[in-house]
Short mmCIF file of C-alpha atoms and ligand atoms in Angstrom, two decimals:
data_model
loop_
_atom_site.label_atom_id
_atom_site.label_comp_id
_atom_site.label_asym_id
_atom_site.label_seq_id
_atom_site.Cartn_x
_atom_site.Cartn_y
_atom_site.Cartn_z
CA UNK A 1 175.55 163.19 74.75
CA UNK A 2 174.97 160.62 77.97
CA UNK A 3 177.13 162.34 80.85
CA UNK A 4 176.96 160.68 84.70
CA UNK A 5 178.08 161.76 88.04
CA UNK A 6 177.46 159.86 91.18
CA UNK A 7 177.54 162.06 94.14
CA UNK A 8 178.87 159.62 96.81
CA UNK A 9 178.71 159.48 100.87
CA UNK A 10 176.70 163.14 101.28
CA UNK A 11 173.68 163.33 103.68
CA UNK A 12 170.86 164.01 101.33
CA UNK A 13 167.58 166.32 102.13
CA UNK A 14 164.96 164.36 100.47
CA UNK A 15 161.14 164.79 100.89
CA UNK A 16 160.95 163.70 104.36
CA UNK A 17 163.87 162.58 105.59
CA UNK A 18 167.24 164.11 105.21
CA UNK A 19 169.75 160.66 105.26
CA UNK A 20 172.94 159.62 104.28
CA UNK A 21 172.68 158.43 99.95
CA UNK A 22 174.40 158.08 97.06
CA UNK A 23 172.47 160.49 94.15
CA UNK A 24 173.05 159.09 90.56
CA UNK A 25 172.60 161.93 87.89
CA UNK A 26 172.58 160.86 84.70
CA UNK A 27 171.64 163.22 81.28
CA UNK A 28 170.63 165.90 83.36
CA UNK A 29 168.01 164.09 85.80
CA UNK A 30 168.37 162.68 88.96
CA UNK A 31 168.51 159.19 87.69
CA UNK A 32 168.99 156.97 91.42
CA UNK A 33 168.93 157.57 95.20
CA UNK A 34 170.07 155.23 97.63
CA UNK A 35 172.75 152.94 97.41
CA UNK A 36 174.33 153.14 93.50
CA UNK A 37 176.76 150.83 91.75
CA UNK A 38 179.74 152.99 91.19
CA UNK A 39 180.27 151.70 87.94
CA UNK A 40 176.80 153.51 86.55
CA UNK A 41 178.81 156.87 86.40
CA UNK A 42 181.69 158.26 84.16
CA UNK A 43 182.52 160.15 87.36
CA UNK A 44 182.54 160.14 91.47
CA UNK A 45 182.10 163.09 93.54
CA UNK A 46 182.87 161.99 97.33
CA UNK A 47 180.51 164.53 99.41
CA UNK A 48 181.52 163.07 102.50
CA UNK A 49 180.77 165.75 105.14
CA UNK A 50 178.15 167.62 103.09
CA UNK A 51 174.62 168.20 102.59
CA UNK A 52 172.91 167.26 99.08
CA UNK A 53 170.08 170.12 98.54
CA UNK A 54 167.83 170.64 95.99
CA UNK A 55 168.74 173.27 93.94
CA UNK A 56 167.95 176.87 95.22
CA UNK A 57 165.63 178.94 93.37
CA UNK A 58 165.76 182.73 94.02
CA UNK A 59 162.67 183.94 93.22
CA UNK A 60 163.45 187.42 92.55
CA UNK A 61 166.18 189.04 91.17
CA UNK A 62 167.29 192.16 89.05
CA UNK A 63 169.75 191.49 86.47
CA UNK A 64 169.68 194.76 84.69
CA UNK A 65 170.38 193.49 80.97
CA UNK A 66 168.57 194.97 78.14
CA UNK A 67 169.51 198.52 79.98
CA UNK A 68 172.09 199.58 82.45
CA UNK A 69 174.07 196.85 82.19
CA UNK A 70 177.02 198.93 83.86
CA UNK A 71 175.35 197.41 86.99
CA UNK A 72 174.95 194.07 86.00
CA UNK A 73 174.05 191.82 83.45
CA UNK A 74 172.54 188.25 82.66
CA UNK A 75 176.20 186.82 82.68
CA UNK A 76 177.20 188.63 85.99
CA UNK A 77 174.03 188.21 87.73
CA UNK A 78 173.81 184.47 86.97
CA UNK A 79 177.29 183.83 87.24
CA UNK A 80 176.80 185.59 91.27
CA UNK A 81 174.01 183.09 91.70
CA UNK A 82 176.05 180.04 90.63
CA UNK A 83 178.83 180.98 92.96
CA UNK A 84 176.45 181.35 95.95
CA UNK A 85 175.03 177.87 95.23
CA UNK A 86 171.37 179.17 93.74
CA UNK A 87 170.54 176.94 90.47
CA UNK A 88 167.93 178.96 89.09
CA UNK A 89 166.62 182.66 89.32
CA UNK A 90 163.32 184.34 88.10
CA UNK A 91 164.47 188.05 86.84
CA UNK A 92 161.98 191.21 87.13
CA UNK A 93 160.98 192.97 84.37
CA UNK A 94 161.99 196.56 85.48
CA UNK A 95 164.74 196.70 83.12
CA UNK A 96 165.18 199.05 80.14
CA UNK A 97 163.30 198.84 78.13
CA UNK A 98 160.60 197.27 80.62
CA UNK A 99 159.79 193.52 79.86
CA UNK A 100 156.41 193.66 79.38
CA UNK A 101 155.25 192.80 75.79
CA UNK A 102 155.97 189.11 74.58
CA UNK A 103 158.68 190.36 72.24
CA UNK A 104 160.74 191.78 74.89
CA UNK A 105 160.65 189.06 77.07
CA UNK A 106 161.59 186.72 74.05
CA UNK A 107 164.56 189.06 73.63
CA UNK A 108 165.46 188.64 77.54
CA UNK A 109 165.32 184.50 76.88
CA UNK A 110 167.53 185.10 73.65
CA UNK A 111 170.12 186.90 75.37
CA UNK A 112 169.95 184.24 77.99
CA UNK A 113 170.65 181.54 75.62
CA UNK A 114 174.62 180.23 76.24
CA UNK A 115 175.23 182.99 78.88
CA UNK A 116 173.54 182.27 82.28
CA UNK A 117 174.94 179.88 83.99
CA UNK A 118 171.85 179.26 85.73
CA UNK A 119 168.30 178.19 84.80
CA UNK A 120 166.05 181.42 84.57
CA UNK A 121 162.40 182.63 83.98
CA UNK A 122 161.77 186.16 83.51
CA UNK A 123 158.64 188.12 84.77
CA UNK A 124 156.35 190.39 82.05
CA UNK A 125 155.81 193.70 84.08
CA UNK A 126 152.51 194.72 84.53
CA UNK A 127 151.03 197.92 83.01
CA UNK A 128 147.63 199.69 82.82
CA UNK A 129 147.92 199.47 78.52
CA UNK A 130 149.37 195.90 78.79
CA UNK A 131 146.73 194.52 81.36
CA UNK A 132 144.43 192.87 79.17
CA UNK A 133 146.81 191.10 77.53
CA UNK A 134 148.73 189.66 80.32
CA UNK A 135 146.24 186.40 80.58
CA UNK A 136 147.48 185.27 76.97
CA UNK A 137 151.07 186.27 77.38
CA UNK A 138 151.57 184.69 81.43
CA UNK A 139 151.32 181.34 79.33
CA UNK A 140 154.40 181.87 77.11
CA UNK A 141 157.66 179.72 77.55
CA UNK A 142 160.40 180.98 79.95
CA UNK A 143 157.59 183.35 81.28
CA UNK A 144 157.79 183.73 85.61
CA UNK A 145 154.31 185.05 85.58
CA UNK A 146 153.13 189.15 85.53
CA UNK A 147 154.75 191.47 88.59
CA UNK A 148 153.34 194.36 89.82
CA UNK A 149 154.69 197.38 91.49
CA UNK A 150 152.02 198.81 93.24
CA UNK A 151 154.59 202.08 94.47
CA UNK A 152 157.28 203.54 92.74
CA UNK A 153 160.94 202.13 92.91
CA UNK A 154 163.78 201.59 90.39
CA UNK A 155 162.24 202.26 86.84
CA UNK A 156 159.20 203.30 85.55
CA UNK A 157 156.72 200.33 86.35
CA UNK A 158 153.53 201.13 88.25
CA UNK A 159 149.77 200.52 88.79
CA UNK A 160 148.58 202.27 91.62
CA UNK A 161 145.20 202.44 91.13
CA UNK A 162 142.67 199.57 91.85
CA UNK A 163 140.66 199.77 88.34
CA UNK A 164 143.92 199.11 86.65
CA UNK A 165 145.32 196.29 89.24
CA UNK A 166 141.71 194.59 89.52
CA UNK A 167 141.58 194.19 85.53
CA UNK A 168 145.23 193.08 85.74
CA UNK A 169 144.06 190.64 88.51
CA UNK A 170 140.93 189.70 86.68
CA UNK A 171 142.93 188.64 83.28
CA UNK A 172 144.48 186.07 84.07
CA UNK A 173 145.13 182.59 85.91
CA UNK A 174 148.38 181.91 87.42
CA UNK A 175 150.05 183.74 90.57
CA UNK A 176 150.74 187.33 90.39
CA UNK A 177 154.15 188.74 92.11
CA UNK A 178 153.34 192.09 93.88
CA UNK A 179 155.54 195.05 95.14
CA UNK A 180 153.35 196.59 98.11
CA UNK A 181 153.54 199.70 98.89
CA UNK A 182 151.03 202.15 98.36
CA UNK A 183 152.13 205.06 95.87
CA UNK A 184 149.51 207.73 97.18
CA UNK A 185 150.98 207.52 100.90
CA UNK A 186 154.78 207.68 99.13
CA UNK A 187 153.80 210.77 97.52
CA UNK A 188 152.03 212.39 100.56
CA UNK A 189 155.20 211.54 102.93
CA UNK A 190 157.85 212.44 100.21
CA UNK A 191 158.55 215.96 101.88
CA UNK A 192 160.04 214.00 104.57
CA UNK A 193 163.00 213.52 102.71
CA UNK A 194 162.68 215.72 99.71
CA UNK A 195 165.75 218.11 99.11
CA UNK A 196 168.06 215.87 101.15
CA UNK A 197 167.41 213.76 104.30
CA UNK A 198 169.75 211.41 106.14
CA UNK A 199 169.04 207.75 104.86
CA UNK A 200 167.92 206.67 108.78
CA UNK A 201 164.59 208.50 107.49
CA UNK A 202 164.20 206.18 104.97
CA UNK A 203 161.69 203.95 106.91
CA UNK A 204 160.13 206.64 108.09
CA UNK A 205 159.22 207.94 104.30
CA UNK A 206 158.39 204.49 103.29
CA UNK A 207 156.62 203.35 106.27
CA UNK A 208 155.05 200.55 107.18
CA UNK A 209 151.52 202.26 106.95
CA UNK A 210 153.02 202.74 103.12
CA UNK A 211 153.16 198.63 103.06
CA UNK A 212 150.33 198.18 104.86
CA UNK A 213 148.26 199.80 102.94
CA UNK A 214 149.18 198.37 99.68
CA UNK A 215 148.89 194.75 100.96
CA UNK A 216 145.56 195.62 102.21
CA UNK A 217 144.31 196.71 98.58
CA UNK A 218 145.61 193.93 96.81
CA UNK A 219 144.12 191.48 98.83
CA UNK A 220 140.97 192.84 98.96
CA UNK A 221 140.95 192.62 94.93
CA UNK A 222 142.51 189.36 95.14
CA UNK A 223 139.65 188.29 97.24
CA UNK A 224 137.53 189.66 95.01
CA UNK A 225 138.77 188.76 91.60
CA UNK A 226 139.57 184.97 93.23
CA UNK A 227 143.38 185.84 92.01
CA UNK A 228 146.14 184.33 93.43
CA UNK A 229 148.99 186.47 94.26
CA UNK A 230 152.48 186.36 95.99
CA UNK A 231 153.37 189.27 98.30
CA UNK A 232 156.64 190.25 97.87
CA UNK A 233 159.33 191.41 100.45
CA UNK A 234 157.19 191.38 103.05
CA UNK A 235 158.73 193.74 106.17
CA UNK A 236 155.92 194.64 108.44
CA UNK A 237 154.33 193.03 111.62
CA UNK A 238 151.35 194.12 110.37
CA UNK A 239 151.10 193.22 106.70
CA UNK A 240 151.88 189.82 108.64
CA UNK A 241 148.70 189.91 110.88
CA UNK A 242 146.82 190.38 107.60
CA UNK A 243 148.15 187.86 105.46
CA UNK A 244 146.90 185.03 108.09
CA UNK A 245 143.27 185.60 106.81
CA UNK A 246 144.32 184.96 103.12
CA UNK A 247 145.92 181.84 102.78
CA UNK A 248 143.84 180.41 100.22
CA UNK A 249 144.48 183.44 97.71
CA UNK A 250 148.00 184.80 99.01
CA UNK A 251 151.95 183.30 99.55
CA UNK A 252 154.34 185.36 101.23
CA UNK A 253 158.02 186.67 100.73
CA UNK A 254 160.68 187.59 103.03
CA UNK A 255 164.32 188.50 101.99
CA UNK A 256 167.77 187.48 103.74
CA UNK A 257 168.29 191.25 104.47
CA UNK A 258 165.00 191.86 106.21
CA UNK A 259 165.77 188.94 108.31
CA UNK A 260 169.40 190.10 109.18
CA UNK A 261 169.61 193.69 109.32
CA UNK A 262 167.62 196.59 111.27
CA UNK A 263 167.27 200.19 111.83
CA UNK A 264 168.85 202.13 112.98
CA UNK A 265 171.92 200.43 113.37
CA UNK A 266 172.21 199.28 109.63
CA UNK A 267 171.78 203.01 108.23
CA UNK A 268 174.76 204.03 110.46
CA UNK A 269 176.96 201.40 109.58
CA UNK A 270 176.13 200.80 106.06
CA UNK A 271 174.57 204.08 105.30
CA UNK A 272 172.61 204.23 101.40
CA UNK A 273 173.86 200.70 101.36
CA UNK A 274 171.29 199.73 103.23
CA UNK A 275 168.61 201.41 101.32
CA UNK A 276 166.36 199.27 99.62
CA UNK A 277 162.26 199.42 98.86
CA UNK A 278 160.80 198.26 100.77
CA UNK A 279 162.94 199.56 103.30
CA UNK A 280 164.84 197.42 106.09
CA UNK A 281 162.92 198.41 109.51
CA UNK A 282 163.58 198.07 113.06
CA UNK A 283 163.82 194.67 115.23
CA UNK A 284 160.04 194.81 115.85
CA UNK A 285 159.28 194.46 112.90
CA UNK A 286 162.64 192.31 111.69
CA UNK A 287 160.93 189.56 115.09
CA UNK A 288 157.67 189.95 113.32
CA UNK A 289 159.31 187.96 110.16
CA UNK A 290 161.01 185.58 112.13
CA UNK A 291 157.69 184.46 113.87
CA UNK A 292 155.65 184.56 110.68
CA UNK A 293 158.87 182.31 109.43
CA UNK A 294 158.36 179.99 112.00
CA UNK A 295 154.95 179.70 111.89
CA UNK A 296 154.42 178.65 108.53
CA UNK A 297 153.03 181.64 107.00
CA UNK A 298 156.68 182.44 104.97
CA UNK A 299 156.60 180.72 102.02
CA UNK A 300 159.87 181.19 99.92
CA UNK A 301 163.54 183.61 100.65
CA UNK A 302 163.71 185.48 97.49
CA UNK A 303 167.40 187.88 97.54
CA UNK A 304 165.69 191.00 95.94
CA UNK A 305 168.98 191.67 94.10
CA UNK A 306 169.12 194.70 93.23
CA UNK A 307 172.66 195.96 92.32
CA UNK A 308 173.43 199.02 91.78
CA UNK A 309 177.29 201.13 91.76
CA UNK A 310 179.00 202.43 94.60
CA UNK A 311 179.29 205.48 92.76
CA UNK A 312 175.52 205.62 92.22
CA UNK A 313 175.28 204.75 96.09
CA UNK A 314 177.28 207.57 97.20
CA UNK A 315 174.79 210.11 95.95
CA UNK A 316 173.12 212.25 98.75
CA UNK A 317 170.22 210.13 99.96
CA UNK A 318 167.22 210.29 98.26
CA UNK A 319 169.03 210.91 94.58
CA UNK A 320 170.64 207.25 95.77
CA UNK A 321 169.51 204.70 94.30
CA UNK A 322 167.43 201.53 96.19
CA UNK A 323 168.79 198.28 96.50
CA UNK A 324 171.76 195.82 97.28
CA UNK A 325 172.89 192.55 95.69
CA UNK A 326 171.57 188.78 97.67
CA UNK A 327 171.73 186.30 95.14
CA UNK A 328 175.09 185.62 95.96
CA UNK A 329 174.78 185.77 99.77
CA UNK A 330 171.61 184.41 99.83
CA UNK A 331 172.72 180.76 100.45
CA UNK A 332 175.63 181.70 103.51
CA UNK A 333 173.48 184.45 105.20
CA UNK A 334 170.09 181.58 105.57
CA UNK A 335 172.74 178.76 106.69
CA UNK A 336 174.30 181.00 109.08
CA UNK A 337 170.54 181.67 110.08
CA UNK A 338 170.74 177.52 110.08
CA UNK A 339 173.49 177.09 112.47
CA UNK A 340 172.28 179.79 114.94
CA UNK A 341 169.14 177.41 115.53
CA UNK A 342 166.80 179.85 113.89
CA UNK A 343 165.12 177.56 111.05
CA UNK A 344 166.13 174.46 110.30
CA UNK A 345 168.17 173.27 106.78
CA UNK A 346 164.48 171.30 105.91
CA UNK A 347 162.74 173.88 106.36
CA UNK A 348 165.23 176.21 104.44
CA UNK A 349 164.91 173.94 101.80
CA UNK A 350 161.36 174.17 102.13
CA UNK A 351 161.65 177.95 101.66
CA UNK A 352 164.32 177.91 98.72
CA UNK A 353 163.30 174.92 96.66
CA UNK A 354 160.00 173.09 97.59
CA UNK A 355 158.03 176.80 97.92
CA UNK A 356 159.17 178.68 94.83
CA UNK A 357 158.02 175.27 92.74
CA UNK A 358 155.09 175.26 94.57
CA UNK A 359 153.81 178.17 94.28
CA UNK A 360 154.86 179.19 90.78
CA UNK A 361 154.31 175.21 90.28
CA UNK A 362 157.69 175.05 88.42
CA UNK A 363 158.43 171.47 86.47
CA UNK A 364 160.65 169.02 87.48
CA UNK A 365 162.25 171.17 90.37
CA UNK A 366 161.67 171.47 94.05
CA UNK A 367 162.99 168.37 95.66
CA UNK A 368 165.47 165.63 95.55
CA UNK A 369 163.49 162.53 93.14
CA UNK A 370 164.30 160.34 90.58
CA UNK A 371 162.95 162.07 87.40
CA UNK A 372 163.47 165.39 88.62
CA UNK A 373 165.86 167.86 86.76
CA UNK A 374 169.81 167.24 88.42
CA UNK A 375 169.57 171.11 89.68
CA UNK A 376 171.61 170.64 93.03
CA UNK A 377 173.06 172.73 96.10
CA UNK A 378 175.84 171.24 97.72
CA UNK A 379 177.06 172.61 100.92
CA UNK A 380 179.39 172.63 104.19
CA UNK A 381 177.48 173.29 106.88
CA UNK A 382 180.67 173.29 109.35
CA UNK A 383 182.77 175.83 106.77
CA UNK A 384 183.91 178.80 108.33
CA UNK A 385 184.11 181.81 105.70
CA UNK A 386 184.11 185.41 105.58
CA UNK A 387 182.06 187.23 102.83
CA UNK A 388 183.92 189.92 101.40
CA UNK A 389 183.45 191.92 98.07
CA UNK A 390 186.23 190.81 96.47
CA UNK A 391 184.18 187.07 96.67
CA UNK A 392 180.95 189.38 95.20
CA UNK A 393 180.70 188.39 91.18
CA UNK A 394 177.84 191.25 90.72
CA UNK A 395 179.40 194.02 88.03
CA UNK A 396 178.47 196.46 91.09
CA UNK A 397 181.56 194.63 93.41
CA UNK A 398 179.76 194.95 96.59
CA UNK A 399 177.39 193.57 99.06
CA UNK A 400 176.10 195.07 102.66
CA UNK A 401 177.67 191.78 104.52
CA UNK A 402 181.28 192.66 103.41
CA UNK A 403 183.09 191.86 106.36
CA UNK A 404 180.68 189.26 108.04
CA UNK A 405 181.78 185.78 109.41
CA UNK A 406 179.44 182.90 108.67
CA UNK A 407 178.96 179.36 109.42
CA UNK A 408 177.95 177.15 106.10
CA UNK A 409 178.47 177.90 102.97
CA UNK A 410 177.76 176.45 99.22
CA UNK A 411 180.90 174.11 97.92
CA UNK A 412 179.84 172.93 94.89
CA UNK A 413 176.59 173.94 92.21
CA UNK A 414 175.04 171.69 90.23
CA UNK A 415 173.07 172.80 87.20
CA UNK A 416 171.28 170.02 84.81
CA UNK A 417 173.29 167.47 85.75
CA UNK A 418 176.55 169.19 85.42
CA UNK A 419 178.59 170.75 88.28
CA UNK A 420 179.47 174.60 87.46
CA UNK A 421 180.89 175.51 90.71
CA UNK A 422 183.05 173.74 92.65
CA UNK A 423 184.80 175.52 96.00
CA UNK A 424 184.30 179.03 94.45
CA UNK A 425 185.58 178.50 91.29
CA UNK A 426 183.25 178.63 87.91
CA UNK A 427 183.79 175.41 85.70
CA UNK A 428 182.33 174.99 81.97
CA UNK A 429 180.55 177.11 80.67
CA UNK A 430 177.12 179.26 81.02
CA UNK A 431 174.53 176.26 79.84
CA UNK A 432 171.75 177.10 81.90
CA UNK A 433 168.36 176.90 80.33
CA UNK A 434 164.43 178.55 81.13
CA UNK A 435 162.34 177.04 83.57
CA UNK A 436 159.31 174.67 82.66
CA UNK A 437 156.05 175.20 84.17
CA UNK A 438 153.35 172.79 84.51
CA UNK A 439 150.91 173.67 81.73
CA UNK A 440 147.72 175.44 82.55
CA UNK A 441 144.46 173.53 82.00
CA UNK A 442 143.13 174.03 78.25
CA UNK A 443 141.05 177.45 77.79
CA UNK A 444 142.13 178.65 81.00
CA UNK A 445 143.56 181.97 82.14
CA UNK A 446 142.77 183.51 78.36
CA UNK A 447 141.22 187.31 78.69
CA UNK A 448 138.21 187.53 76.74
O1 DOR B 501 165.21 198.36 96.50
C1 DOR B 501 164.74 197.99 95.44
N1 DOR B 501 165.48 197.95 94.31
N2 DOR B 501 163.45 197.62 95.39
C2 DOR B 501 162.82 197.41 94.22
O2 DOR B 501 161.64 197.19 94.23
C3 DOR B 501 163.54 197.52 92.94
C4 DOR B 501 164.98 197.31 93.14
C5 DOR B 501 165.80 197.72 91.92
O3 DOR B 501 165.46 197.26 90.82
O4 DOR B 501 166.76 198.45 92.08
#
């Protein structure tokens, strides 16, 4: 069925130039910029006082569902992302049971169907049985590409040796998504907080030496094998230092939290809230991001949501559990970041739209241009709001910036041409649908 909306008097950031123009969206593509005949469209949208964003892709997300969907599931998560203005979300494959044969990531996309309200790709997870598969199977529909956890964190996934990850690295073509840190240095520090430990240590357990090393290994083998890979969560200075000499092989990471937050002040006020893997570090390392940020050498904000209960939180450090939700804040926390001069809203959308399709080369999203899919963030850069967990949609009710006043936030959330949040309210219903990829050439990326 033909549907229309013209999106009238916003400023629009286009490739290029961010300027004031009316968008025409019309069966689910951005069908005119510029000025539009308001008799094209069924209906008007005045955005007078807004920004017109691409859509924002979070790159990496945990949604929980096949598994413990007490947490979280594909409904909840997407429905979080929707109401923090993020149009699409690629979801890791550390759920139960893992994602990582083709049948369980066409389960994943089944499930999807009619209940994310977002578009979605799912990653396979990586294992030393699966890896010479993974070049056939990367190529399948609604497929993010193969993730790696190179150290132990929620779940069972792991490869921590380098025959495994360079055969992994070897089998395939497109970009591999990487967890660094090195599982040999977790295990030899573990005592540090074995049998109890307050959570302040755990930086100290997972240092950066733990993330350093890691990094190093992969992209050595990634040098080696000619693979490209995306580092993950990047939170050292000195993972940064490295990276610079890999550009042609290696895209980096960095999350909202690691940006924000710092030891040791946001163990004692958040305690195991603010536990995650890789952990958040001190303001050395937290100015280290914001540099590499600046320079260039970031390439996309993924949220790393990672919910998990407040009951399952209030365990004694280490029995709690790693990780805190983002795909909802993701949006607020980087505009706040906008309005304090620390990036600017191009290059955030350079960071939230233009990298993820760039580097995952994603179809049809990335930028505001006629032909491209009608995935769009709308937002107030002068709104005033406080995010509170009664605003959090997650099943797990809570986020670590409960309590925190922001400047900008997402007002309305456009998915495929139609809008599904407007002013923090949901409207239709979950249609969102998996994300294309630009096809790899013919005979390419097959294992022998
Ligand atoms: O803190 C984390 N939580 N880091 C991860 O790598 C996994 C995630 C989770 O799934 O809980």
């Amino acid at each position: 069925m033909s549907s229309s909306i013209l999106l009238k008097n916003g400023t629009a950031v286009l490739p290029g130039r961010t300027v004031q123009a009316d968008i025409l969206l019309k069966d689910g593509k951005i069908a005119g910029i510029g000025p539009v005949d308001p008799a094209a469209a069924a209906e008007i949208v005045d955005c007078s006082g807004l920004h017109i964003l691409p859509g924002v892709i979070d790159t990496q997300v945990h949604f929980r569902e096949p598994g413990p969907t007490h947490k979280e599931d594909l409904e909840t998560g997407s429905r979080g992302a929707v109401l923090g203005g993020v149009t699409a979300v690629f979801e890791m494959p550390n759920t139960s049971p893992n994602t990582d044969t083709p049948e369980r990531l066409a389960d994943k996309l089944d499930r999807a169907s009619g209940r994310m309200w977002c578009n979605h790709a799912f990653f396979l997870g990586a294992t030393a049985e699966n890896a010479g598969q993974l070049g056939v199977w990367e190529r399948l529909p609604g497929c993010a590409g193969v993730k790696v956890f190179m150290g132990s964190s929620t779940g069972s996934l792991l490869v921590d040796d380098d025959a495994a990850l360079q055969r992994i690295l070897a089998g395939g073509i497109r970009r591999v998504a990487v967890h660094c840190e090195d599982e040999g240095r977790l295990r030899e520090r573990h005592s540090l907080v074995a049998g109890g430990a307050d959570v302040s240590l755990h930086p100290e357990w997972r240092d950066a030496e733990a993330a350093l090393r890691a990094t190093t290994r992969l992209l050595g083998l990634a040098r080696m094998t000619g693979r490209r890979v995306h580092v993950l969560h990047v939170t050292t200075a000195d993972e940064m230092d490295i990276l610079v000499d890999y550009r042609d092989l290696a895209t980096v990471e960095v999350t909202p939290q690691h940006l924000t937050l710092a030891a040791p002040e946001a163990y004692e006020t958040l305690g195991t809230l603010a536990q995650m893997n890789p952990p958040i570090r001190d303001a050395r390392h937290r100015e280290a991001l914001w540099r590499a940020l600046d320079s260039g050498l970031v390439d996309v904000i993924g949220s790393d949501h990672a919910p998990h209960t407040l009951e399952e939180k209030a365990r004694p450090y280490p029995e709690s559990p790693s990780g805190m939700t983002g795909v909802q804040t993701l949006v607020p926390v980087m505009l706040d970041h906008v309005n304090a001069g620390r990036l600017t809203l191009e290059r955030f959308v350079d960071l939230t739209s233009a990298g993820p399709a760039r580097i995952y080369e994603i179809a049809g999203k990335g930028r505001i241009a006629v032909g491209y899919d009608a995935d769009l963030t709308i937002v107030d850069m002068k709104a005033r709001r406080t995010i509170t967990n009664d605003w959090i949609a997650s099943r797990c009710g809570w986020t670590p910036f409960d309590g925190v006043s922001v400047q900008g936030w997402p007002m309305l959330t456009l998915v495929g041409g139609r809008i599904v949040m407007r002013e923090d309210t949901l409207l239709g219903a979950p249609g969102g649908h998996p994300v294309r990829f630009h096809p790899l050439p013919v005979g390419m990326g097959l294992s022998p």
